[in-house]
Coordinates of C-alpha atoms and ligand atoms in Angstrom, one line a residue:
Chain A
M4 CA 30.1 52.1 -18.2
M5 CA 29.7 48.5 -16.6
S6 CA 32.8 46.4 -16.0
F7 CA 33.1 43.4 -18.0
L8 CA 32.9 40.9 -15.3
Q9 CA 30.9 41.9 -12.1
V10 CA 30.7 39.7 -9.0
Q11 CA 27.8 40.7 -6.8
D12 CA 27.3 39.7 -3.2
L13 CA 28.2 36.2 -3.9
A14 CA 27.6 33.5 -1.3
K15 CA 28.0 29.9 -0.8
R16 CA 26.6 27.9 2.1
Y17 CA 26.1 24.2 2.6
G18 CA 23.0 23.8 5.3
G19 CA 24.1 25.8 8.3
T20 CA 27.7 26.4 7.2
T21 CA 29.0 29.4 5.0
V22 CA 31.9 28.5 3.0
F23 CA 32.1 32.3 1.9
E24 CA 30.1 35.4 1.6
R25 CA 29.8 38.8 0.7
V26 CA 32.2 38.3 -2.4
N27 CA 32.2 41.5 -4.7
F28 CA 34.7 42.1 -7.3
T29 CA 34.7 43.5 -10.7
M30 CA 37.3 42.8 -13.9
E31 CA 37.7 44.6 -16.9
R32 CA 38.4 43.4 -20.2
G33 CA 41.9 42.2 -20.7
E34 CA 42.6 42.3 -17.1
F35 CA 44.5 39.3 -15.4
V36 CA 43.1 38.7 -11.7
C37 CA 44.8 36.2 -9.3
I38 CA 43.0 34.9 -6.1
I39 CA 44.8 33.7 -3.3
G40 CA 43.8 32.1 0.1
H41 CA 44.1 29.3 2.2
S42 CA 43.1 25.9 1.4
G43 CA 39.5 25.2 1.9
C44 CA 38.3 29.0 1.8
G45 CA 36.4 28.4 -1.3
K46 CA 38.4 29.7 -4.2
T47 CA 37.6 26.9 -6.5
T48 CA 33.8 27.2 -5.8
I49 CA 34.1 30.7 -6.8
L50 CA 35.8 29.8 -10.1
N51 CA 33.0 27.1 -10.7
I52 CA 30.3 29.7 -10.0
L53 CA 32.2 31.9 -12.7
A54 CA 32.4 29.1 -15.0
G55 CA 28.6 28.2 -14.4
L56 CA 29.5 24.8 -13.1
D57 CA 28.3 25.5 -9.7
R58 CA 25.5 27.8 -8.3
A59 CA 25.8 30.4 -5.6
T60 CA 23.5 30.3 -2.7
E61 CA 23.1 34.2 -3.1
G62 CA 24.4 36.8 -5.5
A63 CA 24.9 36.9 -9.1
V64 CA 27.7 36.9 -11.6
V65 CA 27.3 39.0 -14.8
M66 CA 29.5 39.0 -17.6
D67 CA 29.5 41.2 -20.7
N68 CA 25.8 42.3 -19.8
R69 CA 24.6 38.9 -19.5
E70 CA 24.1 36.9 -16.3
V71 CA 25.9 33.6 -15.8
A72 CA 23.5 31.0 -15.5
G73 CA 25.4 27.8 -16.8
P74 CA 28.7 26.8 -18.7
S75 CA 29.4 28.1 -21.8
L76 CA 31.7 28.6 -24.4
E77 CA 32.3 32.1 -23.5
R78 CA 34.5 30.9 -20.5
G79 CA 37.3 28.7 -21.0
V80 CA 38.5 26.6 -17.8
V81 CA 41.7 25.2 -17.0
F82 CA 40.8 22.5 -14.3
Q83 CA 42.9 22.0 -11.2
G84 CA 44.0 18.4 -12.3
H85 CA 44.1 19.1 -16.0
A86 CA 41.2 16.8 -16.7
L87 CA 42.4 15.6 -20.1
M88 CA 40.7 12.8 -21.7
P89 CA 43.1 10.0 -21.3
W90 CA 41.3 8.1 -24.5
L91 CA 42.3 11.0 -26.6
S92 CA 45.8 12.0 -28.1
A93 CA 46.9 15.7 -26.9
M94 CA 45.5 16.9 -30.5
N95 CA 42.3 15.2 -30.1
N96 CA 41.4 16.6 -26.9
I97 CA 42.1 19.9 -28.1
A98 CA 40.0 19.0 -31.1
F99 CA 37.1 17.8 -28.9
A100 CA 37.0 21.4 -27.6
V101 CA 37.5 23.1 -31.3
R102 CA 34.6 20.9 -32.8
S103 CA 32.5 22.0 -30.0
R104 CA 32.9 25.7 -30.4
W105 CA 33.0 25.5 -34.5
P106 CA 30.6 22.4 -35.1
D107 CA 30.4 22.8 -38.7
W108 CA 34.5 23.2 -39.4
N109 CA 35.6 20.3 -41.6
R110 CA 38.6 17.8 -40.3
I111 CA 41.3 20.2 -42.2
Q112 CA 40.2 23.5 -40.3
V113 CA 39.9 21.8 -37.0
Q114 CA 43.3 20.2 -37.4
T115 CA 44.9 23.3 -38.5
H116 CA 43.3 25.4 -35.5
C117 CA 44.5 23.0 -33.1
Q118 CA 48.2 22.7 -34.5
K119 CA 48.3 26.5 -34.3
F120 CA 47.4 26.3 -30.5
I121 CA 49.7 23.2 -29.9
D122 CA 52.5 25.1 -31.4
L123 CA 51.7 28.0 -29.2
V124 CA 52.2 26.1 -26.2
G125 CA 55.5 24.4 -27.6
L126 CA 54.1 20.9 -27.7
T127 CA 55.0 20.3 -31.3
G128 CA 56.0 16.8 -32.2
A129 CA 53.9 15.8 -29.2
E130 CA 50.5 16.0 -30.6
H131 CA 49.7 12.5 -31.2
K132 CA 50.7 11.4 -27.7
K133 CA 48.2 10.3 -25.2
P134 CA 47.8 12.0 -21.8
A135 CA 49.8 9.0 -19.9
M136 CA 52.6 9.6 -22.2
L137 CA 53.1 13.1 -21.3
S138 CA 54.8 14.9 -18.5
G139 CA 52.8 16.8 -15.8
G140 CA 54.0 20.1 -17.4
M141 CA 53.0 19.0 -21.0
K142 CA 49.3 17.8 -19.7
Q143 CA 49.1 21.0 -18.3
R144 CA 50.0 22.9 -21.3
V145 CA 47.7 20.8 -23.3
G146 CA 44.8 21.8 -20.8
I147 CA 45.6 25.5 -21.4
A148 CA 45.8 24.9 -25.2
R149 CA 42.1 23.3 -25.2
A150 CA 41.1 26.1 -23.2
F151 CA 42.8 28.9 -25.5
A152 CA 41.6 27.3 -28.7
I153 CA 38.1 28.3 -28.3
Q154 CA 39.0 31.7 -28.0
P155 CA 36.9 32.6 -24.7
K156 CA 36.0 35.9 -23.8
M157 CA 37.3 34.7 -20.5
L158 CA 39.9 32.4 -19.2
L159 CA 39.5 30.6 -15.8
L160 CA 42.7 29.0 -14.3
D161 CA 42.4 27.0 -11.1
E162 CA 46.0 26.3 -9.7
P163 CA 47.0 25.4 -13.3
F164 CA 50.8 25.3 -12.3
G165 CA 50.3 23.5 -8.7
A166 CA 51.6 20.3 -9.7
L167 CA 54.7 21.4 -11.4
D168 CA 58.5 21.8 -10.9
A169 CA 59.9 25.6 -10.4
L170 CA 61.5 25.1 -13.9
T171 CA 58.3 23.7 -15.8
R172 CA 56.2 26.3 -14.0
G173 CA 58.7 29.3 -15.0
T174 CA 58.4 28.4 -18.7
I175 CA 54.7 28.0 -18.8
Q176 CA 54.0 31.1 -16.8
D177 CA 56.2 33.1 -19.4
E178 CA 54.2 31.3 -22.3
L179 CA 50.8 32.2 -20.8
L180 CA 52.1 35.7 -19.9
R181 CA 53.1 35.9 -23.7
I182 CA 49.7 34.7 -25.1
C183 CA 47.8 37.0 -22.9
E184 CA 49.4 39.9 -23.7
A185 CA 49.4 39.1 -27.7
T186 CA 45.2 38.3 -27.3
N187 CA 44.4 40.9 -24.5
Q188 CA 42.8 37.8 -23.0
T189 CA 41.0 38.2 -19.6
V190 CA 41.9 36.1 -17.1
F191 CA 40.9 35.0 -13.4
M192 CA 43.4 32.8 -11.9
I193 CA 43.6 30.9 -8.4
T194 CA 47.3 30.2 -7.1
H195 CA 48.9 29.4 -3.9
D196 CA 52.0 30.8 -5.5
V197 CA 52.8 34.7 -4.2
D198 CA 55.5 35.3 -6.6
E199 CA 53.3 33.8 -9.5
A200 CA 50.8 36.1 -8.5
I201 CA 52.9 39.5 -8.7
L202 CA 54.6 38.1 -12.0
L203 CA 51.4 37.5 -13.6
A204 CA 48.2 39.6 -12.3
D205 CA 47.3 43.1 -12.6
R206 CA 45.4 42.6 -9.2
I207 CA 45.4 40.3 -6.7
L208 CA 42.3 39.3 -4.6
L209 CA 43.0 38.1 -0.9
M210 CA 40.6 35.7 0.7
S211 CA 40.3 35.6 4.3
N212 CA 39.9 31.9 6.1
G213 CA 37.0 29.8 5.8
P214 CA 34.4 29.1 6.9
G215 CA 32.8 32.2 6.6
A216 CA 35.4 33.6 4.5
C217 CA 35.2 36.9 2.4
L218 CA 37.4 38.8 -0.1
A219 CA 39.3 40.8 2.5
E220 CA 41.7 42.9 0.2
A221 CA 42.4 43.6 -3.7
V222 CA 46.0 44.6 -4.1
I223 CA 46.8 46.4 -7.2
N224 CA 50.1 45.4 -8.5
P225 CA 52.5 48.2 -8.3
L226 CA 55.1 46.4 -10.7
A227 CA 54.4 47.9 -14.1
K228 CA 54.1 45.7 -17.4
P229 CA 55.8 43.8 -19.0
R230 CA 57.3 42.0 -15.6
D231 CA 60.0 39.6 -16.3
R232 CA 60.3 36.6 -14.3
H233 CA 64.4 37.1 -14.1
S234 CA 64.5 40.6 -13.3
I235 CA 61.2 41.2 -11.4
H236 CA 62.7 41.0 -8.1
H237 CA 65.3 43.6 -8.4
D238 CA 61.9 46.0 -8.7
A239 CA 62.2 48.4 -5.7
Q240 CA 58.3 47.7 -5.2
Y241 CA 58.9 43.9 -5.3
Y242 CA 59.3 43.1 -1.8
G243 CA 56.8 45.6 -0.5
V244 CA 53.9 43.9 -2.3
R245 CA 55.4 40.4 -1.4
N246 CA 55.4 41.1 2.2
H247 CA 52.1 42.5 2.4
I248 CA 50.9 39.5 0.7
V249 CA 52.5 37.0 3.0
D250 CA 51.6 38.9 6.1
F251 CA 48.1 38.6 5.1
L252 CA 48.5 35.0 4.7
V253 CA 50.3 34.5 7.7
N254 CA 48.4 36.9 10.1
R255 CA 45.6 38.9 8.9
S256 CA 43.6 36.3 7.2
K257 CA 42.9 34.9 10.6
R258 CA 41.8 38.2 12.0
Y259 CA 39.6 38.9 9.0
Q260 CA 38.0 35.4 9.8
S261 CA 37.4 36.5 13.5
G262 CA 35.8 39.8 12.3
E263 CA 38.4 41.8 13.9
L264 CA 39.4 43.5 10.7
R265 CA 36.6 44.0 8.3
S266 CA 33.2 45.5 9.7
A267 CA 30.1 43.2 9.2
R268 CA 28.9 46.0 7.1
S269 CA 31.7 46.5 4.6
P270 CA 30.4 45.3 1.2
S271 CA 33.5 45.0 -0.5
A272 CA 37.3 44.3 -0.1
K273 CA 39.6 46.9 0.9
I274 CA 41.4 48.5 -1.9
V275 CA 45.4 48.2 -1.3
N276 CA 47.4 50.4 -3.4
L277 CA 51.1 50.2 -2.6
R278 CA 52.3 52.4 -5.3
Chain B
M3 CA 65.3 -12.7 -14.6
N4 CA 64.0 -10.6 -17.3
G5 CA 60.8 -10.6 -19.0
R6 CA 61.5 -12.8 -21.8
A7 CA 63.7 -15.4 -20.1
Q8 CA 60.6 -15.6 -17.6
S9 CA 58.2 -16.4 -20.4
L10 CA 60.6 -18.9 -21.8
V11 CA 61.1 -20.7 -18.5
A12 CA 57.1 -20.5 -18.1
G13 CA 56.5 -21.7 -21.4
L14 CA 59.0 -24.9 -20.9
L15 CA 57.2 -25.5 -17.9
S16 CA 53.8 -25.6 -19.2
L17 CA 55.2 -28.0 -21.7
L18 CA 56.7 -30.3 -19.0
F19 CA 53.3 -29.9 -17.1
L20 CA 51.4 -31.1 -20.2
G21 CA 53.9 -34.0 -21.0
V22 CA 53.5 -35.1 -17.2
F23 CA 49.6 -35.4 -17.4
L24 CA 49.7 -37.0 -20.9
G25 CA 52.3 -39.6 -19.5
I26 CA 50.3 -40.6 -16.5
W27 CA 47.0 -40.7 -18.7
H28 CA 49.0 -43.1 -21.0
L29 CA 50.5 -45.3 -18.3
A30 CA 47.0 -45.4 -16.8
T31 CA 45.3 -46.5 -19.7
V32 CA 47.9 -48.5 -21.6
P33 CA 45.8 -51.8 -22.6
K34 CA 46.7 -54.7 -20.4
K35 CA 47.6 -58.1 -22.0
Q36 CA 44.8 -60.2 -20.3
A37 CA 43.1 -63.4 -21.3
E38 CA 40.5 -62.9 -23.9
A39 CA 37.4 -63.2 -22.2
P40 CA 34.7 -65.1 -23.9
V41 CA 32.2 -62.3 -25.4
D42 CA 28.8 -63.5 -24.3
E43 CA 25.7 -62.3 -25.1
Y44 CA 25.1 -60.2 -21.7
S45 CA 28.4 -58.5 -22.2
K46 CA 27.6 -57.6 -25.7
L47 CA 24.2 -56.3 -24.7
L48 CA 25.9 -53.7 -22.2
G49 CA 28.3 -52.7 -25.0
K50 CA 31.2 -54.6 -23.3
G51 CA 33.6 -56.1 -25.8
A52 CA 32.8 -53.3 -28.1
K53 CA 36.0 -51.6 -29.1
K54 CA 35.2 -48.0 -27.8
S55 CA 34.1 -49.0 -24.0
E56 CA 37.6 -50.9 -23.2
G57 CA 37.8 -48.9 -19.8
F58 CA 38.9 -45.3 -20.0
P59 CA 39.9 -44.3 -23.7
T60 CA 43.9 -44.1 -24.2
L61 CA 45.8 -41.0 -25.8
S62 CA 45.7 -42.9 -29.1
Q63 CA 41.9 -43.3 -29.1
I64 CA 41.4 -39.8 -28.3
G65 CA 43.9 -38.8 -31.1
E66 CA 41.8 -41.0 -33.7
A67 CA 38.5 -39.7 -32.8
A68 CA 39.8 -35.9 -33.1
F69 CA 41.2 -36.9 -36.3
T70 CA 38.1 -38.4 -37.6
Q71 CA 35.7 -35.5 -36.0
L72 CA 38.1 -32.9 -37.5
K73 CA 38.6 -34.6 -41.1
D74 CA 34.7 -34.1 -41.7
P75 CA 33.5 -31.8 -39.0
L76 CA 30.4 -30.8 -40.8
Y77 CA 28.8 -34.1 -41.7
D78 CA 25.2 -34.8 -41.1
R79 CA 23.7 -38.1 -40.7
G80 CA 20.1 -37.5 -39.3
A81 CA 19.1 -36.0 -35.7
N82 CA 21.5 -37.9 -33.5
D83 CA 24.8 -38.2 -35.9
K84 CA 25.7 -34.7 -36.7
G85 CA 29.8 -33.7 -37.2
I86 CA 31.3 -31.7 -34.2
G87 CA 31.3 -28.4 -36.5
I88 CA 27.6 -28.2 -37.2
Q89 CA 26.9 -28.9 -33.4
L90 CA 29.6 -25.9 -32.5
G91 CA 27.9 -23.8 -35.0
W92 CA 24.5 -24.3 -33.5
S93 CA 26.0 -23.4 -30.0
L94 CA 27.9 -20.3 -31.1
M95 CA 24.9 -19.4 -32.8
R96 CA 22.7 -19.3 -29.8
V97 CA 25.6 -17.8 -27.3
G98 CA 25.9 -15.2 -30.2
A99 CA 22.1 -14.2 -30.8
G100 CA 21.5 -14.4 -26.8
Y101 CA 24.7 -12.5 -25.9
A102 CA 24.0 -9.8 -28.8
L103 CA 20.3 -9.6 -27.2
A104 CA 22.0 -9.0 -23.9
I105 CA 24.3 -6.2 -25.3
L106 CA 21.4 -4.5 -27.1
F107 CA 19.5 -4.7 -23.8
A108 CA 22.0 -4.1 -21.1
V109 CA 24.3 -1.4 -22.4
P110 CA 21.8 1.0 -23.1
L111 CA 19.8 0.2 -19.9
G112 CA 23.0 0.4 -18.2
F113 CA 23.8 3.6 -19.3
L114 CA 20.4 5.0 -18.0
I115 CA 20.8 3.5 -14.9
G116 CA 24.1 4.9 -14.4
M117 CA 23.3 8.2 -15.1
S118 CA 20.3 8.5 -12.9
P119 CA 21.0 7.8 -9.2
V120 CA 17.3 7.6 -8.5
L121 CA 17.1 4.8 -11.1
Y122 CA 20.2 3.3 -10.1
K123 CA 18.6 3.1 -6.3
A124 CA 14.9 2.0 -7.9
L125 CA 16.4 -0.9 -10.0
N126 CA 19.3 -2.4 -7.8
P127 CA 17.0 -4.4 -5.8
F128 CA 15.5 -6.1 -8.7
I129 CA 18.9 -6.9 -10.3
Q130 CA 20.2 -8.0 -6.8
L131 CA 17.6 -10.5 -6.7
L132 CA 17.6 -11.7 -10.4
K133 CA 21.1 -12.1 -10.6
P134 CA 21.8 -14.8 -8.6
I135 CA 19.4 -16.9 -10.1
S136 CA 20.8 -19.8 -12.1
P137 CA 19.8 -19.4 -15.6
L138 CA 18.8 -22.7 -16.2
A139 CA 16.2 -22.4 -13.5
W140 CA 14.3 -19.8 -16.1
M141 CA 14.4 -23.0 -18.5
P142 CA 11.0 -24.4 -17.9
L143 CA 9.4 -20.9 -17.7
A144 CA 11.2 -20.2 -21.2
L145 CA 10.2 -23.6 -22.7
Y146 CA 6.4 -23.1 -21.3
T147 CA 6.2 -19.5 -22.8
I148 CA 8.3 -19.4 -25.9
K149 CA 7.5 -23.3 -26.7
D150 CA 10.7 -23.5 -28.7
S151 CA 13.8 -25.1 -27.3
S152 CA 15.9 -23.6 -29.7
I153 CA 15.0 -20.0 -28.9
S154 CA 14.5 -20.9 -25.1
G155 CA 18.4 -21.8 -25.2
I156 CA 19.1 -18.2 -26.7
F157 CA 16.6 -16.9 -24.1
V158 CA 18.9 -18.7 -21.2
I159 CA 22.0 -17.1 -22.9
F160 CA 20.4 -13.8 -22.8
I161 CA 19.3 -14.0 -19.3
C162 CA 22.6 -15.0 -17.9
S163 CA 24.6 -12.5 -19.9
V164 CA 22.6 -10.0 -18.9
W165 CA 23.4 -9.1 -15.5
P166 CA 27.3 -8.6 -15.5
M167 CA 26.8 -6.3 -18.5
L168 CA 23.9 -4.4 -16.9
I169 CA 25.9 -4.0 -13.8
N170 CA 29.3 -3.1 -15.0
T171 CA 27.9 -0.6 -17.5
A172 CA 25.9 1.1 -15.0
F173 CA 28.8 1.3 -12.5
G174 CA 31.1 2.6 -15.2
V175 CA 28.5 5.3 -16.5
A176 CA 28.0 6.5 -12.9
S177 CA 31.7 6.6 -12.0
V178 CA 33.1 8.5 -15.1
R179 CA 35.3 11.4 -13.5
R180 CA 33.3 14.4 -12.8
D181 CA 36.1 16.5 -14.4
W182 CA 35.5 14.8 -17.7
L183 CA 31.8 15.6 -17.4
N184 CA 32.5 19.2 -16.3
V185 CA 34.8 19.5 -19.4
A186 CA 31.9 18.5 -21.6
R187 CA 29.6 21.0 -19.7
T188 CA 31.9 23.9 -20.3
L189 CA 32.4 23.3 -23.7
E190 CA 28.6 23.0 -24.3
A191 CA 28.8 19.5 -26.0
T192 CA 25.3 18.0 -27.1
P193 CA 24.1 15.3 -25.1
W194 CA 24.7 13.0 -27.9
R195 CA 28.4 14.0 -28.0
K196 CA 28.6 13.8 -24.4
A197 CA 27.4 10.4 -24.3
F198 CA 29.2 8.9 -27.1
E199 CA 32.3 10.9 -27.1
V200 CA 32.9 11.2 -23.2
I201 CA 30.8 8.7 -20.8
L202 CA 31.2 5.9 -23.6
P203 CA 34.9 5.8 -24.0
A204 CA 35.3 6.4 -20.3
A205 CA 33.2 3.8 -19.2
A206 CA 34.2 1.3 -22.2
P207 CA 36.8 -0.6 -19.8
T208 CA 34.3 -1.5 -17.3
I209 CA 31.6 -2.3 -19.8
L210 CA 33.9 -4.8 -21.9
T211 CA 34.8 -6.4 -18.2
G212 CA 31.1 -7.0 -18.0
M213 CA 31.0 -8.3 -21.6
R214 CA 34.0 -10.6 -20.8
I215 CA 32.4 -12.1 -17.7
S216 CA 29.2 -12.6 -19.5
I217 CA 30.7 -14.4 -22.5
G218 CA 32.5 -16.7 -19.9
I219 CA 29.1 -17.3 -18.0
A220 CA 27.4 -17.7 -21.6
W221 CA 29.5 -20.5 -22.6
L222 CA 29.2 -22.2 -19.5
V223 CA 25.4 -22.2 -19.6
I224 CA 25.1 -23.3 -23.1
V225 CA 26.5 -26.3 -22.5
A226 CA 24.0 -27.3 -19.5
A227 CA 21.3 -25.8 -21.4
E228 CA 21.6 -27.8 -24.4
M229 CA 22.0 -31.0 -22.3
L230 CA 18.5 -30.4 -20.8
V231 CA 16.7 -29.4 -23.8
G232 CA 18.4 -31.5 -26.5
G233 CA 18.5 -31.5 -30.3
T234 CA 21.6 -29.9 -31.3
G235 CA 24.6 -28.0 -30.0
I236 CA 27.8 -29.1 -28.5
G237 CA 26.0 -29.8 -25.2
Y238 CA 23.5 -32.2 -26.7
F239 CA 26.6 -33.8 -28.5
V240 CA 28.3 -34.5 -25.1
W241 CA 25.0 -36.0 -23.6
N242 CA 24.3 -37.9 -26.9
E243 CA 28.1 -39.5 -27.0
W244 CA 27.4 -40.3 -23.2
N245 CA 24.3 -42.0 -24.0
N246 CA 26.3 -43.9 -26.8
L247 CA 29.1 -44.8 -24.0
N248 CA 31.5 -43.1 -26.3
L249 CA 33.7 -41.7 -23.7
T250 CA 36.6 -40.8 -26.2
N251 CA 34.1 -38.7 -28.2
V252 CA 32.9 -37.1 -24.7
I253 CA 36.5 -36.3 -23.8
F254 CA 37.2 -34.8 -27.3
A255 CA 34.2 -32.5 -27.0
I256 CA 35.3 -31.6 -23.6
L257 CA 38.8 -30.5 -25.2
V258 CA 36.7 -28.5 -28.0
I259 CA 34.5 -26.7 -25.5
G260 CA 37.7 -25.6 -23.6
V261 CA 39.4 -24.4 -26.9
V262 CA 36.3 -22.2 -28.1
G263 CA 35.8 -20.9 -24.7
M264 CA 39.3 -19.7 -24.6
V265 CA 38.9 -18.1 -27.9
L266 CA 35.8 -16.5 -27.0
D267 CA 37.7 -15.0 -24.0
F268 CA 40.6 -14.0 -25.9
L269 CA 38.2 -12.1 -28.5
I270 CA 36.5 -9.9 -26.0
G271 CA 39.9 -9.6 -24.3
R272 CA 41.6 -7.9 -27.2
L273 CA 38.4 -5.6 -27.6
Q274 CA 39.0 -4.7 -24.1
A275 CA 42.6 -4.1 -24.4
A276 CA 41.6 -1.8 -27.3
V277 CA 39.6 0.3 -25.3
T278 CA 41.3 0.7 -22.2
Y279 CA 43.1 3.9 -21.4
V280 CA 46.0 4.5 -19.0
E281 CA 45.0 7.8 -16.6
Ligands
ATP302 N1 29.2 19.2 -0.8 C1 29.7 20.1 0.2 N2 29.0 19.8 1.4 C2 29.9 20.7 2.2 N3 30.9 21.5 2.4 C3 31.6 21.6 1.1 C4 31.1 20.9 0.0 N4 31.7 21.0 -1.0 C5 32.7 21.9 -1.0 N5 32.7 22.2 0.6 C6 33.3 23.0 1.4 O1 33.6 23.9 0.3 C7 34.9 24.8 1.0 C8 35.3 25.3 -0.2 O2 35.9 24.2 -1.2 P1 36.9 24.8 -2.4 O3 37.3 23.5 -3.0 O4 36.4 25.7 -3.2 O5 38.2 25.2 -1.6 P2 39.5 25.8 -2.3 O6 39.6 27.1 -1.8 O7 39.6 25.7 -3.9 O8 40.7 25.0 -1.4 P3 42.0 24.5 -2.3 O9 43.0 25.4 -2.2 O10 42.4 23.2 -1.1 O11 41.8 23.9 -3.7 C9 35.7 23.6 1.7 O12 36.0 24.1 3.0 C10 34.6 22.4 1.8 O13 34.7 21.8 3.0
MG303 MG1 40.9 24.5 -5.2

C-alpha cells in the first residue's frame, strides 16, 4: 500500500543556486515527523511546498493518493510568525477558518465549534481578545487552534514554539501531544530544538547545510510512546539519540554538504535506528 | 507629569494663548476718539463712513456678525444675499458629491492596482504626472466640457480627492502581509472573502489615511473653486462679502471654514481610529 504522504525527489533552485535537492521521504497516517537543520537550509521552503503555497523546481508531493498542486483545506498550516489577523478577535480568527471549511454552517454552529478548540488549547476566557492583547504563547495557541479547527488530514507546523519561553513552550508541547494522540493527527513540524523533536516526533529528519542541502538522515525515535516531558531524560536511550542529533548539527551536517558522507547517487536519507 | 495633568496644563495654555490673541486684537482695533470727520460725498462713495468699514473689525463687531448670521443661517434674499447656512450647505454638497465619486473610483481602482504589480508599474507614471497638478488648473477644462459651474466644482473636488485615495489604497493593498494572504490561500477562501475579509481590513488604515488627506485638500480647494466660479457656496460668500467690503463677515466666514474643516477631519479621523489595528 502507498504511504499517506510521499515526497519524491524534491528540489528547489533559484537560478543557478540549489537550495536543496534529492529530498525523498514518506509519512504514514498518524505519524509525527520533525525536521531539523541549520538556518537557511530550506525547511520552510519544504513545508511551503507540502502546503501547496510554493512550487518545487523538481519532484512531486503526493498526499492520500493525490498530487499536491496548491493550498488546500486538507492541510492545516501553523506559520512561523503565527499569522493571526490583528483586526479579528481570537475567536473570529478561528471562525474565519471554520467558515472556510464549512461554508453553510450557521453562526451558532461556527461559534460552538470554535469554542471547542479554544477550550482545547486552554484559551477559555480570552476568546474575544484581539491578538495584540494576547501574549506570544497565547497567540501561538490561537494559531494552533485555527489549524486544528478545520480538522485537516495533515498538520504542518513551522517552528511553532520558536518565540516562546521554556515554561510556556512546555505547556503547549504537552497540549499538542495530547491533541495529536487523541485525534491520531499526522504532523510535519520544523524545529530547532533537539529536545522538542525527541519529545514529540516518531521520526526526526536531519537536513544537511545549504546551499545544496539534502535530507541526510532519518532518525527513528527509540523512545517509546507515550513520552513525558518530565521523565523523558531518565530514559536510558535519551542521551544516545540526543547526542546523535547534536553531533549531526555540529559536525556531520557540514560533511554531508561537502559530499563526504553521502554518495551523489544515494537517493534517500540514511535510516538511523538507535534502538 | 502624568497624562491628565499634562492635558490640563495644555488646555490652560491654549486658553491663555487664545486670551492673548484676542487681547491684542482688541487693543489693536479699539475705536480711537477722533474728531468727527465731515462725511463728504467722495468718502461716502468709497464706502467710508459706513459703519462696517471703520478699519479692521473689532471683536464685538465679529460677535455681532456671528450672532446675526447664526440667528438666521438659512435666509435667502436673492442670488447675492443668502445665509451662511445655505452657502455652507452648497459647499458641503459639492465636497460630499465629489468626494463620494472619488471614493467610488479610487478605492476599487486602487485595489486592482495594488493587486497587480504590472498595473502598478504601468499606471504609476500617469498618477505621478497628474497628482501635482493644481485641481484649479482643471477648472477651465471642466467649465468648457461640462458647461455647468456647480458640476465643475464637483469635478474639481473629485480630481483633487482622487490621488491621495488612489495612491494610498494601492499602497495599502500591495503591502498586505504575505502571511495573511497565505492563511487565506491555505483555507481556500473565495476571492470575494479574500478581498473583503482579508485585504480590505488589512489595508483599511492606509486607505483611511488617504481619505483623510483627501478631505483636507477637498475642503481647501472648494473655497478657492467657489471664489473662481461664483454663484453659491462658502467660497463665493467670502468673495461676495469682500466685494461688499464687509470684512467682518469675511472674518466670520473664515472662522466657519476652519471649524467645518476641523469637524470633517475629526469625523474621518474617528473612522480611521475605528479600522486601525495593533499588530
Ligand atoms: N526568492 C529567493 N531567491 C533566492 N534564494 C531564496 C529565495 N527565497 C529563499 N531563498 C533561499 O532559500 C533558502 C531556504 O530558505 P528557508 O526559509 O526555507 O530556510 P529555513 O530552513 O526555513 O531557515 P530558518 O531556519 O532560518 O527558518 C535560504 O538560504 C534562502 O536564501
Ligand atoms: Mg524557516
